[in-house]
mmCIF file of C-alpha atoms and ligand atoms in Angstrom:
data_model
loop_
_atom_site.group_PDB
_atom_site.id
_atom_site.type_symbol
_atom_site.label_atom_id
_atom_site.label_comp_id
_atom_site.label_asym_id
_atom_site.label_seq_id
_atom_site.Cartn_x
_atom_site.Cartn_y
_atom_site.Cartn_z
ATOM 1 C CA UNK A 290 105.448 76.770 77.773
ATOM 2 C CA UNK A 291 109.033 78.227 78.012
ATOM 3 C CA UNK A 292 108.815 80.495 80.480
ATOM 4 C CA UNK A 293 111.674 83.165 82.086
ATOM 5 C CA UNK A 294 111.731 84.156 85.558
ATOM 6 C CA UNK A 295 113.219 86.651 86.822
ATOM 7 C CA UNK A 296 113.632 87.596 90.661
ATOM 8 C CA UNK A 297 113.571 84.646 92.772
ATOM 9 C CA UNK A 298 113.297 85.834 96.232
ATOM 10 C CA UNK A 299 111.302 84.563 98.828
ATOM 11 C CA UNK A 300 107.980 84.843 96.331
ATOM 12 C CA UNK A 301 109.607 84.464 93.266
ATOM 13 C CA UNK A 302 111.165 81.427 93.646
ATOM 14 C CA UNK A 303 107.883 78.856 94.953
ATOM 15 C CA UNK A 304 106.112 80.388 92.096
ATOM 16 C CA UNK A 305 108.975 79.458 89.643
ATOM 17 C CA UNK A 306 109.053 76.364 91.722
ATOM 18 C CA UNK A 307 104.958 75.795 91.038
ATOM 19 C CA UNK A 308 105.324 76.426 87.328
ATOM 20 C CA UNK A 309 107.693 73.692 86.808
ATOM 21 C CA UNK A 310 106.629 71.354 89.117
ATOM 22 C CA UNK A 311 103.158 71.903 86.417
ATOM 23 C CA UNK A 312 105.504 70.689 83.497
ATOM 24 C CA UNK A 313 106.502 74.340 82.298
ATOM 25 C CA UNK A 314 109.964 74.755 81.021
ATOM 26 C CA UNK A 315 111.107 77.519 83.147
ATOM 27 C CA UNK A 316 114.336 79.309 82.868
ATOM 28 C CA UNK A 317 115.806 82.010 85.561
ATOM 29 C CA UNK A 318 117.739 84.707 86.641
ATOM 30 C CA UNK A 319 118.715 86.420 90.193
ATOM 31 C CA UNK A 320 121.493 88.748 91.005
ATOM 32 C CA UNK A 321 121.610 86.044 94.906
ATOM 33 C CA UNK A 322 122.836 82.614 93.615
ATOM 34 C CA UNK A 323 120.223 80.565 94.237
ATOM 35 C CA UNK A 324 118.924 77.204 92.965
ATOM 36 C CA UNK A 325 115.450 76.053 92.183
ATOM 37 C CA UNK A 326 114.215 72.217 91.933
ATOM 38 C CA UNK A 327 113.560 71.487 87.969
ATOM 39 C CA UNK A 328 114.686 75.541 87.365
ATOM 40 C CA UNK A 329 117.531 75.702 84.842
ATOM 41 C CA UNK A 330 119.781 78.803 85.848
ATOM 42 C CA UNK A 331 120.834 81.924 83.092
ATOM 43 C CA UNK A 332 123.946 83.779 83.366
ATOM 44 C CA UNK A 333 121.695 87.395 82.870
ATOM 45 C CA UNK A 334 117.964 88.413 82.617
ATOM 46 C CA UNK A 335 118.643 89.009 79.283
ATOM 47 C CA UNK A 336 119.166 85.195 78.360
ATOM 48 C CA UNK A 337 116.273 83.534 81.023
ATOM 49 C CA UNK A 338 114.348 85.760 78.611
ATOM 50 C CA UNK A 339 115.412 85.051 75.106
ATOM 51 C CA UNK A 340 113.134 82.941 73.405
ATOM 52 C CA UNK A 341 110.562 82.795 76.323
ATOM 53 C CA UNK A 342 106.553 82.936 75.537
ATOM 54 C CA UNK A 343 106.323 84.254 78.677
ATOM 55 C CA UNK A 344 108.811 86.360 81.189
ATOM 56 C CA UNK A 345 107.828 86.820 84.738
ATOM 57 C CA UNK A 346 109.476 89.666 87.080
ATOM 58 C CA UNK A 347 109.135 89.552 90.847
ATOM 59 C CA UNK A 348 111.422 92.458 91.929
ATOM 60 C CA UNK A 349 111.882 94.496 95.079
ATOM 61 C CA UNK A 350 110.729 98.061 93.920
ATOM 62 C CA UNK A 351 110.007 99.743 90.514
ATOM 63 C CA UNK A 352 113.684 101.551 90.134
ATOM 64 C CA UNK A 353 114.973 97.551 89.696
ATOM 65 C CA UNK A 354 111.981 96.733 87.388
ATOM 66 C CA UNK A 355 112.539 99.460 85.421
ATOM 67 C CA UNK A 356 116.279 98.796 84.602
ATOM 68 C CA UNK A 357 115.573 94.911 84.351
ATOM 69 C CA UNK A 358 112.991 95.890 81.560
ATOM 70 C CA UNK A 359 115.654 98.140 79.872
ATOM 71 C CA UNK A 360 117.578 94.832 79.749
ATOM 72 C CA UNK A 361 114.903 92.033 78.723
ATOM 73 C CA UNK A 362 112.432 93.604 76.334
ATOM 74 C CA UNK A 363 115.201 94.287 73.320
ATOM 75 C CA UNK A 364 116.228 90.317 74.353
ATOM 76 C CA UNK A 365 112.346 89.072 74.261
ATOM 77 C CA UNK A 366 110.766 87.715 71.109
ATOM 78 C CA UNK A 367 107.719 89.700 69.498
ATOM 79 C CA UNK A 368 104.419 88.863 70.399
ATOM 80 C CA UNK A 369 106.043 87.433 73.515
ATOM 81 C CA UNK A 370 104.370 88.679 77.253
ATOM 82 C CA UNK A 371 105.969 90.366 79.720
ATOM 83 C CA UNK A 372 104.198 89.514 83.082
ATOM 84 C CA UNK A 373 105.452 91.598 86.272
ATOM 85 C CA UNK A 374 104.214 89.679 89.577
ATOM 86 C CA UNK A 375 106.135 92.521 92.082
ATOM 87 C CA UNK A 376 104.761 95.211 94.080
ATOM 88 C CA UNK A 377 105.582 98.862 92.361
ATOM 89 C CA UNK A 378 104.712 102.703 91.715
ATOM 90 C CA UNK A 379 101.866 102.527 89.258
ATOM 91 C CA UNK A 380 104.182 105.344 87.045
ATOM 92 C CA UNK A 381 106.565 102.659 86.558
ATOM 93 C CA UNK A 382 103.823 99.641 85.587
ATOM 94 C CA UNK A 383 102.504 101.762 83.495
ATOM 95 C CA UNK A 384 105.791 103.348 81.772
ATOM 96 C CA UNK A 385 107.062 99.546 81.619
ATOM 97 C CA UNK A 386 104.122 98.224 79.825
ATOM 98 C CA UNK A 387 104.325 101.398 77.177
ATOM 99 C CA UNK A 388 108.033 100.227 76.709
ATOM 100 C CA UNK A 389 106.801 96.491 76.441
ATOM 101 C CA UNK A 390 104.006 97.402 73.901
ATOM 102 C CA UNK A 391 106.360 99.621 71.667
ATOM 103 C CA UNK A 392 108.573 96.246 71.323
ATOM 104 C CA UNK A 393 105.420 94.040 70.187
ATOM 105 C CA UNK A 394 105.349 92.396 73.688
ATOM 106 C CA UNK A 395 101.818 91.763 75.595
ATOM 107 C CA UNK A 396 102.369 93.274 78.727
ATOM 108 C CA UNK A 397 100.439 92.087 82.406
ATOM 109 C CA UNK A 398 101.266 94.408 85.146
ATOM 110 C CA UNK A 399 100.195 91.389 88.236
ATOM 111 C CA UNK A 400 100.790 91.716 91.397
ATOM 112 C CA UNK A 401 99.676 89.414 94.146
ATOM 113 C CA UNK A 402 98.489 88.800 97.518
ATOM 114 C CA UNK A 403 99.081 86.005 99.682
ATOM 115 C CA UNK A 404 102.254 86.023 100.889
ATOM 116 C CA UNK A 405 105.286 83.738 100.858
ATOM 117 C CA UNK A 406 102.668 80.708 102.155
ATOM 118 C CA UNK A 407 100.578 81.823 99.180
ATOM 119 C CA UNK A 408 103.018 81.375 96.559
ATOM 120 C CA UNK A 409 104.444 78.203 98.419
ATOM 121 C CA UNK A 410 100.997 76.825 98.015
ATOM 122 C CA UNK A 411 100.001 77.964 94.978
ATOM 123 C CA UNK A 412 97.349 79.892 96.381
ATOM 124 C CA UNK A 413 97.776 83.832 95.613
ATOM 125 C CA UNK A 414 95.209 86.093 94.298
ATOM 126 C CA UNK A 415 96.506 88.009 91.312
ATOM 127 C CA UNK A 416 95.617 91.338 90.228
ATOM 128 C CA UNK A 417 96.193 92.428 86.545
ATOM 129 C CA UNK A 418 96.396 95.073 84.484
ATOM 130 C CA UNK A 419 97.177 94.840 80.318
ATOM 131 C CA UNK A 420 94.823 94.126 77.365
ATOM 132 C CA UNK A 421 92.194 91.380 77.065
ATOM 133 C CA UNK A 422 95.067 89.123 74.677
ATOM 134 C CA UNK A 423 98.021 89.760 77.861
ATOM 135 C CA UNK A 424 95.706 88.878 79.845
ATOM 136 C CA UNK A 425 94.442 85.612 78.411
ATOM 137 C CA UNK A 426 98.417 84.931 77.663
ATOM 138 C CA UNK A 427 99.241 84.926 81.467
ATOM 139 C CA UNK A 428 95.870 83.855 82.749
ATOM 140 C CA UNK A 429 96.814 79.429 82.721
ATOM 141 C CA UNK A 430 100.176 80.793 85.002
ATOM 142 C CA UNK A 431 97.940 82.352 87.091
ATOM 143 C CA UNK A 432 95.986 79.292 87.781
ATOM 144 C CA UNK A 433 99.436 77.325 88.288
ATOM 145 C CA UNK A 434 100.569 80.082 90.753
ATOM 146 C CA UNK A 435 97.195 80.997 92.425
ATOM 147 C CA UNK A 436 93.329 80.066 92.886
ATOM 148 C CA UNK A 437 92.227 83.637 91.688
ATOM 149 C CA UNK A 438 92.907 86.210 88.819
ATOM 150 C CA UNK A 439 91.016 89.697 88.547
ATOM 151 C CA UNK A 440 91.759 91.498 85.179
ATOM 152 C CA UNK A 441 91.326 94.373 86.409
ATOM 153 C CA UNK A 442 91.618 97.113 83.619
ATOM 154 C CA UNK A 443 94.287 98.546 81.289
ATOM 155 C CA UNK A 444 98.365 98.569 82.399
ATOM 156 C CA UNK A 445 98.447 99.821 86.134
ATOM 157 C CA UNK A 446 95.221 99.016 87.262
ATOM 158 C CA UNK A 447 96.688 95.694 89.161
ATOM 159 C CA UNK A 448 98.877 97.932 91.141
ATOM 160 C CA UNK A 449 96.294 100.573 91.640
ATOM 161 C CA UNK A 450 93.863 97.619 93.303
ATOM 162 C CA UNK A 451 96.867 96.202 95.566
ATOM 163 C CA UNK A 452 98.142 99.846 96.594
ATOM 164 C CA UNK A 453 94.207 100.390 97.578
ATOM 165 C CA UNK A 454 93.783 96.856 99.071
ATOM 166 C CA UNK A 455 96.883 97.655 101.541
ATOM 167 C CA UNK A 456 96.368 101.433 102.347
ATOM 168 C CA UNK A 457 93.127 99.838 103.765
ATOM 169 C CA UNK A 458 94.651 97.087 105.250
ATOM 170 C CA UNK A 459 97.168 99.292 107.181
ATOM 171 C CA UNK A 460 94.659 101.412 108.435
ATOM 172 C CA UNK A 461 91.947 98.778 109.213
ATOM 173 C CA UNK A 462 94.692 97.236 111.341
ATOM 174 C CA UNK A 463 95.943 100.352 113.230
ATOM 175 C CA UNK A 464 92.287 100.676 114.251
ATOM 176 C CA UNK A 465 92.091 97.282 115.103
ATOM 177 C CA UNK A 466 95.077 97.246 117.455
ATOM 178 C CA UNK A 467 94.075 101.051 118.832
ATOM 179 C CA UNK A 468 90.777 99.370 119.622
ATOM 180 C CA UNK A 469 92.287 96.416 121.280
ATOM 181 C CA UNK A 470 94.473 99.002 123.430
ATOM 182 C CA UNK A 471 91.519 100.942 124.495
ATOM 183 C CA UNK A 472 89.453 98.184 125.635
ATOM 184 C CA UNK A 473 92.219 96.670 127.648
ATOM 185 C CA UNK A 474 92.341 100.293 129.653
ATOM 186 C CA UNK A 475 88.783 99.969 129.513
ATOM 187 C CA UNK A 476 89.198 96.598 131.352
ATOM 188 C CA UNK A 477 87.127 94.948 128.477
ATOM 189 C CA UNK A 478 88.229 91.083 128.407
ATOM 190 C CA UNK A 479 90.015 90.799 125.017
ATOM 191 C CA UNK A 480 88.260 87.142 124.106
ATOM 192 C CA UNK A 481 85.009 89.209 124.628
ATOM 193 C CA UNK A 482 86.163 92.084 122.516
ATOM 194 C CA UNK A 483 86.760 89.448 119.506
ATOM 195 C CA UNK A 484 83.399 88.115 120.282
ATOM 196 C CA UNK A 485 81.736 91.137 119.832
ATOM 197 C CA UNK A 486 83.333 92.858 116.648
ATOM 198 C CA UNK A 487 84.086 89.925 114.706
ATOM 199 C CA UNK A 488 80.346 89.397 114.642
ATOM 200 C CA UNK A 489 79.183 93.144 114.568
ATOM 201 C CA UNK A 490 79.936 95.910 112.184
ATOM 202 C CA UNK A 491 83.338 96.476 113.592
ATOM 203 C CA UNK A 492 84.338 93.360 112.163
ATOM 204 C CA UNK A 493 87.320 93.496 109.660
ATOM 205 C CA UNK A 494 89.495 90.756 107.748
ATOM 206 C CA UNK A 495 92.457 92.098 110.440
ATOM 207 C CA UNK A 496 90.020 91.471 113.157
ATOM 208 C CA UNK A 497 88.190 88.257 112.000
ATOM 209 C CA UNK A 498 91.415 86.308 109.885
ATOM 210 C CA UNK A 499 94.431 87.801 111.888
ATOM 211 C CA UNK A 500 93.753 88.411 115.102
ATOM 212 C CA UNK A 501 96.640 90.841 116.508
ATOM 213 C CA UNK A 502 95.468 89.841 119.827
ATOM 214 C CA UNK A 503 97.746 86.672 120.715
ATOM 215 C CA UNK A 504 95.462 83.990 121.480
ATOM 216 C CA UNK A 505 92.030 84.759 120.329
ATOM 217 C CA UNK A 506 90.456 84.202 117.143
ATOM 218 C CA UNK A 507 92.472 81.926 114.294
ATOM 219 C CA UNK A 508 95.929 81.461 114.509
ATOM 220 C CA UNK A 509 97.985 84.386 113.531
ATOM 221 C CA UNK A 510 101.537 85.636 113.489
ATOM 222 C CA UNK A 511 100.451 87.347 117.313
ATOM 223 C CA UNK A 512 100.555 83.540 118.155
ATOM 224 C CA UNK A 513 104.434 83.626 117.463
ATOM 225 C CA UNK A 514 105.577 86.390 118.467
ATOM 226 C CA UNK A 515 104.537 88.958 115.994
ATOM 227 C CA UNK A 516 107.171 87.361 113.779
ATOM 228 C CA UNK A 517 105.957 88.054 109.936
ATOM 229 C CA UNK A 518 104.033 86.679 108.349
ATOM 230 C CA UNK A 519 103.582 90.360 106.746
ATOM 231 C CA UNK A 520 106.146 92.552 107.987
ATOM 232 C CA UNK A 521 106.118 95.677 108.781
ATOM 233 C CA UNK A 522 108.285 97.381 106.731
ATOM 234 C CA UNK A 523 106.652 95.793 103.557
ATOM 235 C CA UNK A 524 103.526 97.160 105.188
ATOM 236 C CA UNK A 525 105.096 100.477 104.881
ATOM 237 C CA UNK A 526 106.274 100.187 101.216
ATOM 238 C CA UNK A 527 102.848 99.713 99.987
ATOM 239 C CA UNK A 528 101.477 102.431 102.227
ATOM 240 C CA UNK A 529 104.113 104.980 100.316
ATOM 241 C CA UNK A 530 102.981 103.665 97.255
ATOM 242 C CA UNK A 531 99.605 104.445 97.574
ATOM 243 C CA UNK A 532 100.900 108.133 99.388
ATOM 244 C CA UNK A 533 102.743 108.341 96.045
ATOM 245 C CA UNK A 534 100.216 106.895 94.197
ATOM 246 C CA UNK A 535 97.633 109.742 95.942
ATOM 247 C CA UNK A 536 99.973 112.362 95.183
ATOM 248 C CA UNK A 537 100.275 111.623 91.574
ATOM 249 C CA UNK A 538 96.589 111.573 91.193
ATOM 250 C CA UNK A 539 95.343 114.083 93.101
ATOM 251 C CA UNK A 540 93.479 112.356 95.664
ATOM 252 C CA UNK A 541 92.790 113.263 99.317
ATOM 253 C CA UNK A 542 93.686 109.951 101.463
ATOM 254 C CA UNK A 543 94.528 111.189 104.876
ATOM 255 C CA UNK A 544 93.946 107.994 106.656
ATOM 256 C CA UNK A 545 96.061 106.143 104.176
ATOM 257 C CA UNK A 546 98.608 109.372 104.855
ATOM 258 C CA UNK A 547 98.595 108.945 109.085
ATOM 259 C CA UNK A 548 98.811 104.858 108.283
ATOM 260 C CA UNK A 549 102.091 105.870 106.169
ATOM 261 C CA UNK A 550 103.284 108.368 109.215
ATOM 262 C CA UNK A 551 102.233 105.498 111.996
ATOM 263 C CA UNK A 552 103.979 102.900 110.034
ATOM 264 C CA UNK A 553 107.192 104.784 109.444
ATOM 265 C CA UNK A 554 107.543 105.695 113.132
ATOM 266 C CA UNK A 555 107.262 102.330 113.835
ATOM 267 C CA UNK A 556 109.925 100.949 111.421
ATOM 268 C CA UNK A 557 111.961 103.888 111.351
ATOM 269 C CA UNK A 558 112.412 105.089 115.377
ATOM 270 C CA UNK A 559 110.390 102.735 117.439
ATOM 271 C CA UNK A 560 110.928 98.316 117.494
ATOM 272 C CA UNK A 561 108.761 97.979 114.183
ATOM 273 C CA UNK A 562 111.535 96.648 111.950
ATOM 274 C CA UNK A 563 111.493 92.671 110.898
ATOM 275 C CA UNK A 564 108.380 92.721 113.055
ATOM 276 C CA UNK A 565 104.815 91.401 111.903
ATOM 277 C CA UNK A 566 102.599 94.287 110.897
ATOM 278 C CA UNK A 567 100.202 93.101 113.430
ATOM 279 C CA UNK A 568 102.624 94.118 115.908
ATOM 280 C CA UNK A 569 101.289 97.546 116.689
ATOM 281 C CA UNK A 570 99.236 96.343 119.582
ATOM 282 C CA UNK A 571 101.891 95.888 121.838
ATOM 283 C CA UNK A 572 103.078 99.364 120.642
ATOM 284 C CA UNK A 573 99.923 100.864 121.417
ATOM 285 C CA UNK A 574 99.751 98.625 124.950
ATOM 286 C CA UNK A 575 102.704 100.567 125.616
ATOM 287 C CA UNK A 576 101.557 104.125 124.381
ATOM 288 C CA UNK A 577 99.533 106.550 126.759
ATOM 289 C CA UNK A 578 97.426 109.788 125.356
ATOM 290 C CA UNK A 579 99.327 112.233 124.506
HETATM 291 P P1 NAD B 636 112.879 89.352 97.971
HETATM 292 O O1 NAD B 636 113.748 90.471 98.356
HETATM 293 O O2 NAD B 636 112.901 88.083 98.771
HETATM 294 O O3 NAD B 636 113.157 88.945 96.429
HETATM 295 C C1 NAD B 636 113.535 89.840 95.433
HETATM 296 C C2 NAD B 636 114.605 89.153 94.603
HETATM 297 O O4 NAD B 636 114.954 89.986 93.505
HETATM 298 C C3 NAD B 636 115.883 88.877 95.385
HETATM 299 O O5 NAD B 636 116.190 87.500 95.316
HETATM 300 C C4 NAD B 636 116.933 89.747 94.683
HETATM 301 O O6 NAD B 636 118.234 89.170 94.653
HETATM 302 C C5 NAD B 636 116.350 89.837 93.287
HETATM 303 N N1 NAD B 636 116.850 90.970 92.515
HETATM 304 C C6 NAD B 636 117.055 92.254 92.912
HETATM 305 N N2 NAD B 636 117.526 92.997 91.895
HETATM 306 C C7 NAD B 636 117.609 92.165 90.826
HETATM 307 C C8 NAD B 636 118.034 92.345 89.480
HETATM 308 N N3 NAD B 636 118.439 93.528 89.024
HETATM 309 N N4 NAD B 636 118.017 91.259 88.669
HETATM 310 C C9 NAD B 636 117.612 90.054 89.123
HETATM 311 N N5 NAD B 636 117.202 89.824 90.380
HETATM 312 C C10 NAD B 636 117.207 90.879 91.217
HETATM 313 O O7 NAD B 636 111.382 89.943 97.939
HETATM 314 P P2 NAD B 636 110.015 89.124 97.906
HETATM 315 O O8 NAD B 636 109.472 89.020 99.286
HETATM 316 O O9 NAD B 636 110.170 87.919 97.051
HETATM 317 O O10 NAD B 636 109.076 90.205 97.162
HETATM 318 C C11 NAD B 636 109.124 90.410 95.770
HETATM 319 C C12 NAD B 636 108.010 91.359 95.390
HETATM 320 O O11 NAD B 636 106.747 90.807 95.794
HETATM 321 C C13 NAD B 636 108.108 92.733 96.067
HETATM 322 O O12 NAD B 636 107.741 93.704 95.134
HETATM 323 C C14 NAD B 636 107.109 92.635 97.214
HETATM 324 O O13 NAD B 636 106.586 93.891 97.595
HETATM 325 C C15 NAD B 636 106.048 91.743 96.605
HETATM 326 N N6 NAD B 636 105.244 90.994 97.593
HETATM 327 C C16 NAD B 636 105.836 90.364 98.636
HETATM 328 C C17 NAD B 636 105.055 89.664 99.542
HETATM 329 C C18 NAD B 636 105.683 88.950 100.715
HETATM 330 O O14 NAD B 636 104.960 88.562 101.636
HETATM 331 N N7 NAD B 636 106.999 88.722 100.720
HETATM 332 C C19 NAD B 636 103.667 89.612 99.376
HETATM 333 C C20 NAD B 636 103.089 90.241 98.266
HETATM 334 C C21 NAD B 636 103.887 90.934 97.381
#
């Protein structure tokens, strides 16, 4: 398939790497100079995505999606898909895909989780949101790039599941490391604390999979230094999405709201920033009441 991609960051650019290692002829475009085994290089977006079956976007935030789809759509051929793989508002997945549609594009809203060893791999879980025929157009990419694909309703409703996913992802892992914090006042042996709610209802994929505690339970960025991993501040970007997200929709999320408010103090005033996400345990280690 002749493929564009656009964005080739650190996601964006093993996943362009996976689809040509798979035979795909894959053409792309990033503002950075960068160079990709068996990727041929355009001079815009609009040329990686002229003549393309399929254009894939993997941007920082939807402000740069937006004006990249300004740019590609009038380039892309009808009947062609338009597949966004980055993490963004669902206002702008959604007003993307209307502008897609209007052209005679399919149009996949997709975003993944994973994580930079995910798309190195091959390994991410995608989320997607566009019509049954988008869908089945991006759906062999998917199995290049990752071992899962849920369609998961009409344009927006892949962001909407990764905006939910995170919010409680944040919070599950503040409460994790609070919990952690507590017991250690408590004088509760942390191995024994793992022992316990990893195998009673406290137990949590942030408990269980990545332990913030450094060594117990599997190996986990806490094991080096709290170096991401998931950082942080991307923590924090999905967390205002989903504030956003809340807002726009009307719905009461106040745990998702305090994870956005815990998260931004970190980043923002305390040592969060180019930390892993995990990393609030040894802020709360250092916090007292009150
Ligand atoms: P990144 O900053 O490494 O990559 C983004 C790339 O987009 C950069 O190379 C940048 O030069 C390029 N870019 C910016 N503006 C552009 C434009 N106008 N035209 C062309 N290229 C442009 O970020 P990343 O970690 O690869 O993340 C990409 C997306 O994936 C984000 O939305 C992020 O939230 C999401 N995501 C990241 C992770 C992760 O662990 N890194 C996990 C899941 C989802």
């Amino acid at each position: 398939m002749k493929i564009g991609f656009i964005g080739l960051g650190n996601m964006g650019a093993p996943m362009a790497a996976n689809l040509a290692r798979a035979g795909h002829e894959v053409t792309g475009f990033d503002m950075a100079e960068v160079s990709i085994e068996g990727v041929a290089m355009a001079a815009s977006a609009a040329e990686a995505a002229k003549g393309a079956e399929v254009v894939i976007t993997m941007l920082p935030n939807g402000q740069i999606l937006r004006a990249v789809a300004a740019e590609i759509i009038p380039a892309m051929d009808k009947g062609a898909a338009f597949v966004d793989c980055s993490t963004v508002d669902v206002d702008s997945a959604r007003a993307v895909a209307d502008q897609a549609e209007a052209a005679g594009l399919l149009a996949v809203d997709a975003p993944v989780s994973g994580g930079v060893g995910g798309a190195t791999a091959g390994t991410l879980t995608f989320m997607a949101g566009g019509s049954e025929a988008a869908f089945a157009k991006a759906a062999p990419l998917f199995d290049i790039m990752g071992q899962k694909a849920v369609h998961c309703g009409a344009a927006g409703a892949g962001q909407a599941a990764k905006i939910c996913n995170n919010m409680i992802l944040g919070a599950t892992m503040i409460v994790t490391c609070e919990a952690f914090a507590l017991a250690d006042k408590l004088g509760l042996d942390r191995q024994k604390m793992f022992d316990v709610v990893s195998t009673s209802s406290g137990y949590s994929w942030t408990m269980n999979a990545y332990c913030p505690a450094p060594g117990v339970g599997p190996q986990s960025p806490a094991d080096n230094d709290y170096k991401p991993g998931f950082a942080a501040e991307l923590m924090l970007k999905d967390l205002r999405l989903s504030q956003q997200a809340a807002e726009s929709a009307d719905a009461d999320t106040p745990m998702g709201a305090l994870a956005q408010q815990l998260y931004t103090q970190f980043v923002e005033q305390e040592d969060g920033k180019g930390m892993d996400f995990s990393a609030m345990l040894p802020r709360f280690e250092k916090r007292h009441r009150g």
